[in-house]
Amino acid sequence: MILDSKIPEGPLAEKWDKHKFNVKLVNPANKRKYEVIVVGTGLAGASAAATLGELGYNVKAFCFQDSPRRAHSIAAQGGINAAKNYQNDGDSVFRLFYDTIKGGDYRAREANVYRLAQVSVDIIDQCVAQGVPFAREYGGLLANRSFGGAQVSRTFYARGQTGQQLLLGAYSALNRQIAYGKVKMYPRTEMLDLVMVDGKARGIVVRNLITGKIESHSAHAVVLATGGYGNVFFLSTNAMGSNATAAWRAHKKGALFANPCFTQIHPTCIPVSGEYQSKLTLMSESLRNDGRVWVPKTVELAQRLRRGEIAINDIAEEDRDYYLERKYPAFGNLVPRDVASRNAKLVCDEGRGVGGSGLAVYLDFADAIKRDGQPAIAAKYGNLFEMYAKITDENPYEKPMRIYPAVHYTMGGLWVDYNLMTNIPGLYATGECNFSDHGANRLGASALMQGLADGYFVIPYTIGDYLAQMPYAKVSTDHPAFKEAEEAVIAKNQQLLSIKGTRTVDEFHKALGLLMWDYCGMARNAEGLQFAKQEIRKLRDEFWRDVKVTGVNEELNITLEKANRVADFLELGELMVDDALHRNESCGGHFREEYQTPENEALRDDENFAYVAAWEFTGVGNEPVLHKEDLKFENVKLTQRSYK
Amino acid sequence: MVTYPVKGISPDMSFLEMLDVLNEDLLLRGDEPIAFDHDCREGICGMCSLYINGRAHGPERGTTTCQLHMRHFKDGDTITIEPWRAAAFPVHRDLVVDRSAMDRIQQAGGYISVNTGGVPDANTIPIPKTIADKAFDAATCIQCGACVAACKNASAMLFLSAKVSQLAMLPQGKVEAKTRVENMLAQHDAEGFGACSNIGACAAECPVGISLDNIAMLNREYISAKATSENVA
Amino acid sequence: MNWFTKTFSSTIGRKLVMSITGLFLCSFLVVHLIGNLQLFKDDGGLAFNVYSEFMGHNPIIRTMEIVLVLGFLFHIYDAFVLTRRNQSARPIGYANSHPEENSNWSSRNMGLLGTVILVFLIIHLYNFFWRARFGELSIDAGGNPDLYIVVKESFGLWWYVAIYVIAMIALAYHLIHGFQSAFQTLGLTHKKYTPFIKSFGYAFSVLVCLGFAAMPLYFFFFE
């Protein structure tokens, strides 16, 4: 298999415009003859479904939640980047492109990232027109802030809930198309398989989560906008229902999975408080603008603190190690996420962590409160402080916050070309579900940008190019390919229900999560990864022998839903380990302990690993086949990332 | 009503984690777990929806069920959990209800009719910060339905008013303000929600603090739309 | 249905009718109270009887009487329709509910309070209005029908006084919620004026009802 990224020829800045001119168009009158399936209704899915509906295509949209507005994009706090340069501080499309490529540790495609930066400006216009209430200045114009270590203020925001406001914008556009009858919405419906006819994606098999009914839907193209796979770790900042099933089952039907080991660990999350913990809560990265990260200087002090022999205030200023400020004087507490997370792990591994478990560091606002006054800090972060207090029962105005890194985002995903089409004709992947724009590490406020860019401004053009070459004729859901897929789904559900073992789905999920976190988390090494691979295989075998799924298929069955998702995580986890094991370098969110500089920084190997690792499925338990897409950098110079 | 004993509950546990513990226990005993809606567990998706000890989202104000912690209960307490009760929210199973009526109200006009592309630059129309902030306050509604659950009349007026006022305050939304409010209220009524009698239970129980001022604004919008819109049908 | 009937049969439309008729009925209370203050004049009821005779025959008052009856009818009819609708919006109630944690008792029991007031109204109308308009009353020293003597007799009965006092308490609670609620329904809220409307409504409700309740109590204890 040769991976063709279909990157247009020509200078970087002209590629997208030229491509838009070169793609085939579907006559407006003919658009209604095509059906498109969109799975997932987060930013990438809702925006795509709405826009395709506006263009005239007949769209069917699916989500497992009870309403499209609940997709997990809703939880994004910080903001969305756009190269508007409203602040006159030197931003430009090229600078946003450059920052994103560099932030991704040079493991993303130049052409994709440049296009992302280009359309970022249109996203803001679109959202404002939809009534998204972005923060504004007193003069009535839009406000910006600097975010996630960027040297310019290019982040648009809506207090601490930019994700919700953007999603409500896309949801409203989607609602309008539903009202017009151009989009048919299927909530509480989960995709369980992809159906291919003559080598092309022609539909999906879904389960109605209320009645359990297995149904098929046919279309001319399928768009997966199903988010990331962070829940493979059990504990993550993802929603409880976030899952990889749609993407994974497409992978099992032939879609390549790219860079699965590139996972983002977010540095500012509320630490785990106990075994029962079901998810982790993110505290916006913006907190690092004013909070100072520290741990006690010595292990002995940290131990005494943990045992409660001394209080935080007993630790003198000179006994506190503001390790980010010390090691990275230029960026200080604002270093990118991967760097901040890894350093938190380092100090905790040294035994200098705080909190009951020793797996936490302080994020201290005392200086900021002294400098700006409590009202100023409350105005900026009031809602976050409140949330922290609610969860931990501690007052962050008086006591520093305890934070620890947690799995947050997955840069890897289905391999797609420049058109966002996977290697399966007619199957597209957008948003977090694909691998394309963030390389090995995503910068803050870039996920929302990518989701909406894909949905509003990329796929509406590129899907037409494909559909223009498709016959109008629909494939009936009575086609043997559909029947076969339905039967396989039913058989799989029946198998899960018939095991009647002794261990719950959550037990397996937690065990998998722990393996992944310990061996394929913030720091990895060959030995640990090899061990994890064996353990995951064992766990998977045990799952299929001993899992306990009660009830029947023909009802609302929350255990069966979870079992299907965890079954897929158990396969995906192994692929992540394979990918991490093969990538003998450190880059972005992938840190191999064997490959680091003397100062413990990630050591990239551009000569051997400047490629996208796209994996082909060859059967459960079989070794996957690696396909490489070489990354060519013609517009940026590859340098060691330095935030010193 | 069924009563289950739950053991090993830590005060730092969230309410839903307590239910997780109960469900694991039920599963291991071979029973079916209790179905309840939840997703983000950080108070923003609006999916969790329990009526706990006689209150929507439980005893703490300004808190969704997922952000409620067990430290607000005492060891040995019996906690009553019910689903949202409303004709417009039929129960699917256990504690899971169907809230699609709220989606249909949104579909009736909770949007600004602009297609993707071809919109003016975002800074073309300045919006006073005070107005933008107020619109944002209305826009924070998470569509959880606690207002309906808490309302004696099972009215969805607080939810409806939040969307109507958000869009009516913004210059972009004013264009369609009249048809929007007429259509959205008609849908609200058709779904079988009750009428507002200004009790204020909705705003008191709203986890994100949507204000009753939005209902007053909705009423204003409705009166002026009905008096002056082109719609005579 | 055309736009007009549609408007006034919607949930907000019916509430508008409730608020407009409610405020109108409040204005009636004021007129009624001021007129009835004649009862306190220590002249054996002469002034009161002049007033009641005027109310019975003045053409403007007689016209307004029709408006008043319509006001009552619409208020009661819409209250009935809304209550039915609101009850059917929650066919299955909660096993355990604590509305006292989020709202006032009076705001949740407007229907009950209204019913108490309605029952009172029927008794009240039968006893005074009906007898003044259609009954045989003696003539007082001023040559007017002597309604005062009827008032005095009625308010000498303890149970009659009790009905009045209870009804006025119900009315006070009804108004405490109803007055400010009417402004909310009409959309007349603003952070500058709403606090005043709320305090005024509270004072209005208490004072008007105290005024009415004072009459039977005065007669019972002092006449």
mmCIF file of N, CA and C in Angstrom, chain A residues 51 54 66-67 69-70 74 84 86 125-126 128-131 136 140-142 158-159 161 164-165 171-172 175-176 178-179 188 210 237 239-241 276-279 390-391 393 456 502 504 506 548 550-551 555-556 559, chain B residues 10 12-13 17 24 27-28 32-33 37-42 45-47 62-63 69 71 92-93 97 99 103 106-107 110-117 120-123 126-127 129 136-137 139-143 166 170 172:
data_model
loop_
_atom_site.group_PDB
_atom_site.id
_atom_site.type_symbol
_atom_site.label_atom_id
_atom_site.label_comp_id
_atom_site.label_asym_id
_atom_site.label_seq_id
_atom_site.Cartn_x
_atom_site.Cartn_y
_atom_site.Cartn_z
ATOM 1 N N THR A 51 -23.169 22.173 7.649
ATOM 2 C CA THR A 51 -22.711 22.788 6.408
ATOM 3 C C THR A 51 -23.078 21.936 5.197
ATOM 4 N N GLU A 54 -26.618 22.567 4.515
ATOM 5 C CA GLU A 54 -26.807 23.870 3.863
ATOM 6 C C GLU A 54 -26.492 23.794 2.376
ATOM 7 N N ASP A 66 -27.891 11.930 24.441
ATOM 8 C CA ASP A 66 -29.322 12.143 24.224
ATOM 9 C C ASP A 66 -29.591 13.383 23.396
ATOM 10 N N SER A 67 -28.578 14.231 23.234
ATOM 11 C CA SER A 67 -28.740 15.412 22.386
ATOM 12 C C SER A 67 -27.388 15.731 21.768
ATOM 13 N N ARG A 69 -26.019 18.395 21.492
ATOM 14 C CA ARG A 69 -25.315 19.462 22.214
ATOM 15 C C ARG A 69 -24.434 18.936 23.346
ATOM 16 N N ARG A 70 -24.503 17.671 23.645
ATOM 17 C CA ARG A 70 -23.746 17.160 24.788
ATOM 18 C C ARG A 70 -22.381 16.575 24.415
ATOM 19 N N ILE A 74 -18.028 20.224 24.227
ATOM 20 C CA ILE A 74 -18.688 21.186 25.120
ATOM 21 C C ILE A 74 -17.827 21.526 26.325
ATOM 22 N N LYS A 84 -6.104 36.280 13.448
ATOM 23 C CA LYS A 84 -6.775 37.517 13.064
ATOM 24 C C LYS A 84 -5.851 38.727 13.196
ATOM 25 N N TYR A 86 -5.921 40.813 15.464
ATOM 26 C CA TYR A 86 -6.694 41.968 15.941
ATOM 27 C C TYR A 86 -5.900 42.789 16.952
ATOM 28 N N ASP A 125 -15.309 34.576 12.293
ATOM 29 C CA ASP A 125 -16.389 35.311 11.624
ATOM 30 C C ASP A 125 -17.687 34.506 11.668
ATOM 31 N N GLN A 126 -17.555 33.227 11.346
ATOM 32 C CA GLN A 126 -18.734 32.366 11.292
ATOM 33 C C GLN A 126 -19.421 32.279 12.653
ATOM 34 N N VAL A 128 -19.247 34.327 15.231
ATOM 35 C CA VAL A 128 -19.865 35.589 15.652
ATOM 36 C C VAL A 128 -21.204 35.768 14.932
ATOM 37 N N ALA A 129 -21.242 35.419 13.661
ATOM 38 C CA ALA A 129 -22.493 35.545 12.901
ATOM 39 C C ALA A 129 -23.581 34.630 13.465
ATOM 40 N N GLN A 130 -23.160 33.517 14.061
ATOM 41 C CA GLN A 130 -24.141 32.580 14.648
ATOM 42 C C GLN A 130 -24.629 33.029 16.019
ATOM 43 N N GLY A 131 -23.987 34.073 16.554
ATOM 44 C CA GLY A 131 -24.412 34.545 17.875
ATOM 45 C C GLY A 131 -23.599 33.980 19.023
ATOM 46 N N ARG A 136 -15.596 40.392 24.924
ATOM 47 C CA ARG A 136 -15.364 41.635 24.188
ATOM 48 C C ARG A 136 -14.710 42.687 25.062
ATOM 49 N N GLY A 140 -16.440 47.269 22.390
ATOM 50 C CA GLY A 140 -17.363 46.431 21.630
ATOM 51 C C GLY A 140 -16.687 45.464 20.685
ATOM 52 N N LEU A 141 -15.366 45.551 20.563
ATOM 53 C CA LEU A 141 -14.661 44.614 19.671
ATOM 54 C C LEU A 141 -14.228 43.372 20.454
ATOM 55 N N LEU A 142 -13.837 42.349 19.703
ATOM 56 C CA LEU A 142 -13.514 41.069 20.328
ATOM 57 C C LEU A 142 -12.230 41.131 21.148
ATOM 58 N N ALA A 158 -14.702 32.576 25.526
ATOM 59 C CA ALA A 158 -15.990 32.926 26.134
ATOM 60 C C ALA A 158 -15.910 32.459 27.578
ATOM 61 N N ARG A 159 -15.423 33.331 28.410
ATOM 62 C CA ARG A 159 -15.074 32.991 29.795
ATOM 63 C C ARG A 159 -14.407 31.613 29.858
ATOM 64 N N GLN A 161 -15.733 28.767 29.130
ATOM 65 C CA GLN A 161 -16.513 27.718 28.470
ATOM 66 C C GLN A 161 -16.628 27.969 26.973
ATOM 67 N N GLN A 164 -18.308 25.109 25.010
ATOM 68 C CA GLN A 164 -19.771 25.050 25.016
ATOM 69 C C GLN A 164 -20.340 26.082 24.050
ATOM 70 N N GLN A 165 -19.796 27.282 24.088
ATOM 71 C CA GLN A 165 -20.386 28.327 23.242
ATOM 72 C C GLN A 165 -20.180 28.024 21.761
ATOM 73 N N TYR A 171 -24.345 23.566 16.996
ATOM 74 C CA TYR A 171 -25.599 22.861 17.292
ATOM 75 C C TYR A 171 -26.793 23.653 16.746
ATOM 76 N N SER A 172 -26.720 24.982 16.853
ATOM 77 C CA SER A 172 -27.842 25.783 16.348
ATOM 78 C C SER A 172 -27.897 25.691 14.827
ATOM 79 N N ASN A 175 -29.391 22.412 14.143
ATOM 80 C CA ASN A 175 -30.830 22.427 14.401
ATOM 81 C C ASN A 175 -31.597 23.044 13.249
ATOM 82 N N ARG A 176 -31.004 24.075 12.684
ATOM 83 C CA ARG A 176 -31.681 24.747 11.566
ATOM 84 C C ARG A 176 -31.852 23.778 10.399
ATOM 85 N N ILE A 178 -31.897 20.524 10.663
ATOM 86 C CA ILE A 178 -32.848 19.474 11.074
ATOM 87 C C ILE A 178 -34.267 19.987 10.831
ATOM 88 N N ALA A 179 -34.492 21.262 11.197
ATOM 89 C CA ALA A 179 -35.823 21.841 10.998
ATOM 90 C C ALA A 179 -36.183 21.886 9.507
ATOM 91 N N ARG A 188 -28.801 9.121 20.751
ATOM 92 C CA ARG A 188 -28.788 7.836 21.471
ATOM 93 C C ARG A 188 -28.647 6.671 20.495
ATOM 94 N N ILE A 210 -31.689 2.891 23.087
ATOM 95 C CA ILE A 210 -32.896 2.758 23.918
ATOM 96 C C ILE A 210 -33.553 1.390 23.721
ATOM 97 N N THR A 237 -9.611 13.217 31.024
ATOM 98 C CA THR A 237 -10.547 14.345 31.124
ATOM 99 C C THR A 237 -11.686 14.175 30.129
ATOM 100 N N ALA A 239 -15.192 12.652 28.469
ATOM 101 C CA ALA A 239 -16.478 12.302 29.065
ATOM 102 C C ALA A 239 -16.526 10.796 29.271
ATOM 103 N N MET A 240 -17.434 10.356 30.139
ATOM 104 C CA MET A 240 -17.525 8.933 30.433
ATOM 105 C C MET A 240 -17.844 8.123 29.182
ATOM 106 N N GLY A 241 -18.633 8.700 28.301
ATOM 107 C CA GLY A 241 -19.055 7.953 27.116
ATOM 108 C C GLY A 241 -18.089 8.048 25.948
ATOM 109 N N TYR A 276 -12.096 4.872 43.564
ATOM 110 C CA TYR A 276 -13.427 4.985 42.959
ATOM 111 C C TYR A 276 -13.452 6.000 41.835
ATOM 112 N N GLN A 277 -12.374 6.802 41.712
ATOM 113 C CA GLN A 277 -12.341 7.902 40.759
ATOM 114 C C GLN A 277 -12.823 7.458 39.381
ATOM 115 N N SER A 278 -13.778 8.221 38.804
ATOM 116 C CA SER A 278 -14.319 7.806 37.513
ATOM 117 C C SER A 278 -13.791 8.642 36.384
ATOM 118 N N LYS A 279 -13.399 9.860 36.680
ATOM 119 C CA LYS A 279 -12.815 10.689 35.623
ATOM 120 C C LYS A 279 -12.001 11.796 36.262
ATOM 121 N N LYS A 390 -15.280 22.954 44.897
ATOM 122 C CA LYS A 390 -16.394 22.021 44.932
ATOM 123 C C LYS A 390 -15.891 20.579 44.957
ATOM 124 N N ILE A 391 -14.869 20.311 44.140
ATOM 125 C CA ILE A 391 -14.398 18.942 44.011
ATOM 126 C C ILE A 391 -13.502 18.531 45.183
ATOM 127 N N ASP A 393 -12.954 20.435 48.130
ATOM 128 C CA ASP A 393 -13.302 20.962 49.442
ATOM 129 C C ASP A 393 -12.157 21.797 50.036
ATOM 130 N N TYR A 456 -16.515 23.065 9.048
ATOM 131 C CA TYR A 456 -17.110 24.193 8.318
ATOM 132 C C TYR A 456 -16.435 24.442 6.978
ATOM 133 N N THR A 502 -17.138 -13.374 35.759
ATOM 134 C CA THR A 502 -17.162 -12.938 37.156
ATOM 135 C C THR A 502 -16.631 -11.523 37.354
ATOM 136 N N THR A 504 -16.423 -7.363 36.227
ATOM 137 C CA THR A 504 -17.215 -6.346 35.542
ATOM 138 C C THR A 504 -16.390 -5.672 34.450
ATOM 139 N N ASP A 506 -15.982 -2.525 34.015
ATOM 140 C CA ASP A 506 -15.158 -1.463 34.586
ATOM 141 C C ASP A 506 -13.860 -2.001 35.185
ATOM 142 N N LYS A 548 -18.475 -9.924 32.749
ATOM 143 C CA LYS A 548 -19.861 -10.128 33.157
ATOM 144 C C LYS A 548 -20.720 -9.005 32.572
ATOM 145 N N THR A 550 -24.659 -8.188 32.020
ATOM 146 C CA THR A 550 -26.017 -8.650 32.340
ATOM 147 C C THR A 550 -27.027 -8.090 31.345
ATOM 148 N N GLY A 551 -28.264 -8.533 31.474
ATOM 149 C CA GLY A 551 -29.347 -8.009 30.652
ATOM 150 C C GLY A 551 -29.365 -8.623 29.263
ATOM 151 N N GLU A 555 -32.780 -3.780 24.925
ATOM 152 C CA GLU A 555 -33.219 -2.825 25.953
ATOM 153 C C GLU A 555 -32.100 -1.808 26.146
ATOM 154 N N LEU A 556 -32.390 -0.785 26.939
ATOM 155 C CA LEU A 556 -31.331 0.149 27.310
ATOM 156 C C LEU A 556 -30.393 -0.633 28.226
ATOM 157 N N THR A 559 -24.437 -1.704 30.449
ATOM 158 C CA THR A 559 -23.280 -2.593 30.577
ATOM 159 C C THR A 559 -22.821 -3.088 29.207
ATOM 160 N N SER B 10 -16.691 7.217 50.257
ATOM 161 C CA SER B 10 -15.791 8.229 50.795
ATOM 162 C C SER B 10 -16.426 9.605 50.597
ATOM 163 N N ASP B 12 -15.092 12.213 49.622
ATOM 164 C CA ASP B 12 -14.559 12.877 48.429
ATOM 165 C C ASP B 12 -15.148 12.328 47.140
ATOM 166 N N MET B 13 -15.946 11.308 47.260
ATOM 167 C CA MET B 13 -16.561 10.697 46.092
ATOM 168 C C MET B 13 -17.641 11.617 45.542
ATOM 169 N N GLU B 17 -20.176 8.772 41.328
ATOM 170 C CA GLU B 17 -19.224 7.705 41.671
ATOM 171 C C GLU B 17 -19.834 6.775 42.716
ATOM 172 N N GLU B 24 -21.589 -1.442 40.366
ATOM 173 C CA GLU B 24 -20.602 -2.521 40.348
ATOM 174 C C GLU B 24 -21.048 -3.642 41.290
ATOM 175 N N LEU B 27 -23.933 -5.532 39.764
ATOM 176 C CA LEU B 27 -23.453 -6.407 38.690
ATOM 177 C C LEU B 27 -22.851 -7.680 39.248
ATOM 178 N N LEU B 28 -22.011 -7.505 40.260
ATOM 179 C CA LEU B 28 -21.331 -8.663 40.822
ATOM 180 C C LEU B 28 -22.318 -9.628 41.466
ATOM 181 N N GLU B 32 -29.176 -6.293 37.478
ATOM 182 C CA GLU B 32 -28.911 -5.289 36.457
ATOM 183 C C GLU B 32 -28.635 -3.956 37.121
ATOM 184 N N PRO B 33 -27.679 -3.233 36.597
ATOM 185 C CA PRO B 33 -27.349 -1.940 37.199
ATOM 186 C C PRO B 33 -28.464 -0.917 36.957
ATOM 187 N N ASP B 37 -28.411 8.883 33.353
ATOM 188 C CA ASP B 37 -27.707 9.655 32.337
ATOM 189 C C ASP B 37 -26.539 10.424 32.944
ATOM 190 N N HIS B 38 -25.436 10.443 32.253
ATOM 191 C CA HIS B 38 -24.262 11.186 32.711
ATOM 192 C C HIS B 38 -23.290 11.156 31.561
ATOM 193 N N ASP B 39 -22.405 12.135 31.473
ATOM 194 C CA ASP B 39 -21.356 12.019 30.466
ATOM 195 C C ASP B 39 -20.096 12.760 30.868
ATOM 196 N N CYS B 40 -20.103 14.091 30.827
ATOM 197 C CA CYS B 40 -18.822 14.786 31.020
ATOM 198 C C CYS B 40 -18.343 14.730 32.466
ATOM 199 N N ARG B 41 -19.262 14.658 33.391
ATOM 200 C CA ARG B 41 -18.953 14.667 34.825
ATOM 201 C C ARG B 41 -18.124 15.875 35.232
ATOM 202 N N GLU B 42 -18.289 16.973 34.515
ATOM 203 C CA GLU B 42 -17.678 18.197 35.008
ATOM 204 C C GLU B 42 -18.650 19.368 34.938
ATOM 205 N N CYS B 45 -21.984 19.344 30.290
ATOM 206 C CA CYS B 45 -22.701 18.740 29.156
ATOM 207 C C CYS B 45 -24.200 18.711 29.390
ATOM 208 N N GLY B 46 -24.609 18.773 30.659
ATOM 209 C CA GLY B 46 -26.041 18.826 30.954
ATOM 210 C C GLY B 46 -26.733 17.482 30.895
ATOM 211 N N MET B 47 -25.975 16.406 30.820
ATOM 212 C CA MET B 47 -26.609 15.099 30.662
ATOM 213 C C MET B 47 -27.101 14.519 31.996
ATOM 214 N N GLY B 62 -26.461 25.686 42.653
ATOM 215 C CA GLY B 62 -25.456 25.973 41.634
ATOM 216 C C GLY B 62 -24.578 24.789 41.316
ATOM 217 N N THR B 63 -25.109 23.598 41.427
ATOM 218 C CA THR B 63 -24.306 22.393 41.258
ATOM 219 C C THR B 63 -25.082 21.355 40.458
ATOM 220 N N HIS B 69 -20.912 16.207 45.769
ATOM 221 C CA HIS B 69 -20.046 15.233 46.436
ATOM 222 C C HIS B 69 -20.702 14.643 47.683
ATOM 223 N N ARG B 71 -19.708 14.339 50.537
ATOM 224 C CA ARG B 71 -19.472 14.998 51.819
ATOM 225 C C ARG B 71 -20.687 15.814 52.260
ATOM 226 N N HIS B 92 -37.329 6.661 29.979
ATOM 227 C CA HIS B 92 -36.887 5.534 29.150
ATOM 228 C C HIS B 92 -36.721 4.287 30.008
ATOM 229 N N ARG B 93 -35.929 4.483 31.073
ATOM 230 C CA ARG B 93 -35.677 3.369 31.975
ATOM 231 C C ARG B 93 -35.044 3.905 33.249
ATOM 232 N N VAL B 97 -34.390 9.765 31.292
ATOM 233 C CA VAL B 97 -35.590 10.311 30.658
ATOM 234 C C VAL B 97 -35.253 10.835 29.259
ATOM 235 N N ARG B 99 -35.292 13.788 26.851
ATOM 236 C CA ARG B 99 -35.383 15.244 26.876
ATOM 237 C C ARG B 99 -35.368 15.840 25.468
ATOM 238 N N ASP B 103 -34.653 19.711 22.478
ATOM 239 C CA ASP B 103 -34.014 19.842 21.165
ATOM 240 C C ASP B 103 -35.020 20.376 20.145
ATOM 241 N N GLN B 106 -35.435 24.003 20.367
ATOM 242 C CA GLN B 106 -34.302 24.684 19.721
ATOM 243 C C GLN B 106 -34.456 24.658 18.203
ATOM 244 N N GLN B 107 -34.913 23.500 17.699
ATOM 245 C CA GLN B 107 -35.055 23.387 16.248
ATOM 246 C C GLN B 107 -36.122 24.333 15.708
ATOM 247 N N GLY B 110 -34.152 28.280 17.548
ATOM 248 C CA GLY B 110 -33.028 28.677 18.397
ATOM 249 C C GLY B 110 -31.733 28.832 17.621
ATOM 250 N N TYR B 111 -31.785 29.579 16.553
ATOM 251 C CA TYR B 111 -30.588 29.755 15.723
ATOM 252 C C TYR B 111 -30.685 31.066 14.956
ATOM 253 N N ILE B 112 -29.553 31.444 14.390
ATOM 254 C CA ILE B 112 -29.510 32.589 13.486
ATOM 255 C C ILE B 112 -29.311 32.006 12.091
ATOM 256 N N SER B 113 -30.157 32.385 11.168
ATOM 257 C CA SER B 113 -30.117 31.730 9.852
ATOM 258 C C SER B 113 -28.986 32.255 8.977
ATOM 259 N N VAL B 114 -27.779 31.825 9.288
ATOM 260 C CA VAL B 114 -26.655 32.148 8.396
ATOM 261 C C VAL B 114 -26.029 30.847 7.932
ATOM 262 N N ASN B 115 -25.747 30.779 6.650
ATOM 263 C CA ASN B 115 -25.027 29.621 6.131
ATOM 264 C C ASN B 115 -23.542 29.790 6.392
ATOM 265 N N THR B 116 -22.819 28.695 6.304
ATOM 266 C CA THR B 116 -21.368 28.767 6.475
ATOM 267 C C THR B 116 -20.759 29.557 5.314
ATOM 268 N N GLY B 117 -19.852 30.454 5.667
ATOM 269 C CA GLY B 117 -19.193 31.258 4.644
ATOM 270 C C GLY B 117 -20.000 32.510 4.344
ATOM 271 N N PRO B 120 -19.833 38.536 7.430
ATOM 272 C CA PRO B 120 -18.908 39.668 7.566
ATOM 273 C C PRO B 120 -17.813 39.389 8.595
ATOM 274 N N ASP B 121 -16.781 40.204 8.556
ATOM 275 C CA ASP B 121 -15.686 40.056 9.526
ATOM 276 C C ASP B 121 -16.249 40.179 10.946
ATOM 277 N N ALA B 122 -15.660 39.401 11.832
ATOM 278 C CA ALA B 122 -16.191 39.293 13.199
ATOM 279 C C ALA B 122 -16.260 40.637 13.908
ATOM 280 N N ASN B 123 -15.381 41.566 13.551
ATOM 281 C CA ASN B 123 -15.372 42.861 14.240
ATOM 282 C C ASN B 123 -16.172 43.926 13.510
ATOM 283 N N PRO B 126 -19.618 46.160 16.338
ATOM 284 C CA PRO B 126 -19.224 46.161 17.748
ATOM 285 C C PRO B 126 -20.450 45.876 18.631
ATOM 286 N N ILE B 127 -20.232 45.145 19.684
ATOM 287 C CA ILE B 127 -21.324 44.861 20.619
ATOM 288 C C ILE B 127 -20.873 45.336 21.990
ATOM 289 N N LYS B 129 -19.856 45.693 25.644
ATOM 290 C CA LYS B 129 -19.424 44.613 26.520
ATOM 291 C C LYS B 129 -20.535 44.190 27.484
ATOM 292 N N PHE B 136 -23.965 36.325 27.116
ATOM 293 C CA PHE B 136 -23.199 35.158 27.542
ATOM 294 C C PHE B 136 -23.856 34.499 28.749
ATOM 295 N N ASP B 137 -24.271 35.324 29.712
ATOM 296 C CA ASP B 137 -24.918 34.760 30.903
ATOM 297 C C ASP B 137 -26.111 33.892 30.505
ATOM 298 N N ALA B 139 -26.453 32.462 27.638
ATOM 299 C CA ALA B 139 -25.965 31.356 26.801
ATOM 300 C C ALA B 139 -25.341 30.233 27.618
ATOM 301 N N THR B 140 -25.153 30.430 28.924
ATOM 302 C CA THR B 140 -24.505 29.375 29.702
ATOM 303 C C THR B 140 -25.443 28.214 30.019
ATOM 304 N N CYS B 141 -26.713 28.335 29.671
ATOM 305 C CA CYS B 141 -27.680 27.237 29.907
ATOM 306 C C CYS B 141 -27.121 25.924 29.358
ATOM 307 N N ILE B 142 -27.161 24.883 30.176
ATOM 308 C CA ILE B 142 -26.623 23.593 29.732
ATOM 309 C C ILE B 142 -27.726 22.619 29.323
ATOM 310 N N GLN B 143 -28.946 23.112 29.236
ATOM 311 C CA GLN B 143 -30.067 22.304 28.715
ATOM 312 C C GLN B 143 -30.234 20.981 29.477
ATOM 313 N N GLN B 166 -30.705 35.348 24.750
ATOM 314 C CA GLN B 166 -29.330 35.422 24.234
ATOM 315 C C GLN B 166 -29.341 35.983 22.811
ATOM 316 N N LEU B 170 -28.345 40.132 20.936
ATOM 317 C CA LEU B 170 -27.236 40.355 20.007
ATOM 318 C C LEU B 170 -27.757 40.934 18.687
ATOM 319 N N GLN B 172 -26.886 40.361 15.775
ATOM 320 C CA GLN B 172 -27.038 39.316 14.753
ATOM 321 C C GLN B 172 -28.365 38.564 14.920
#
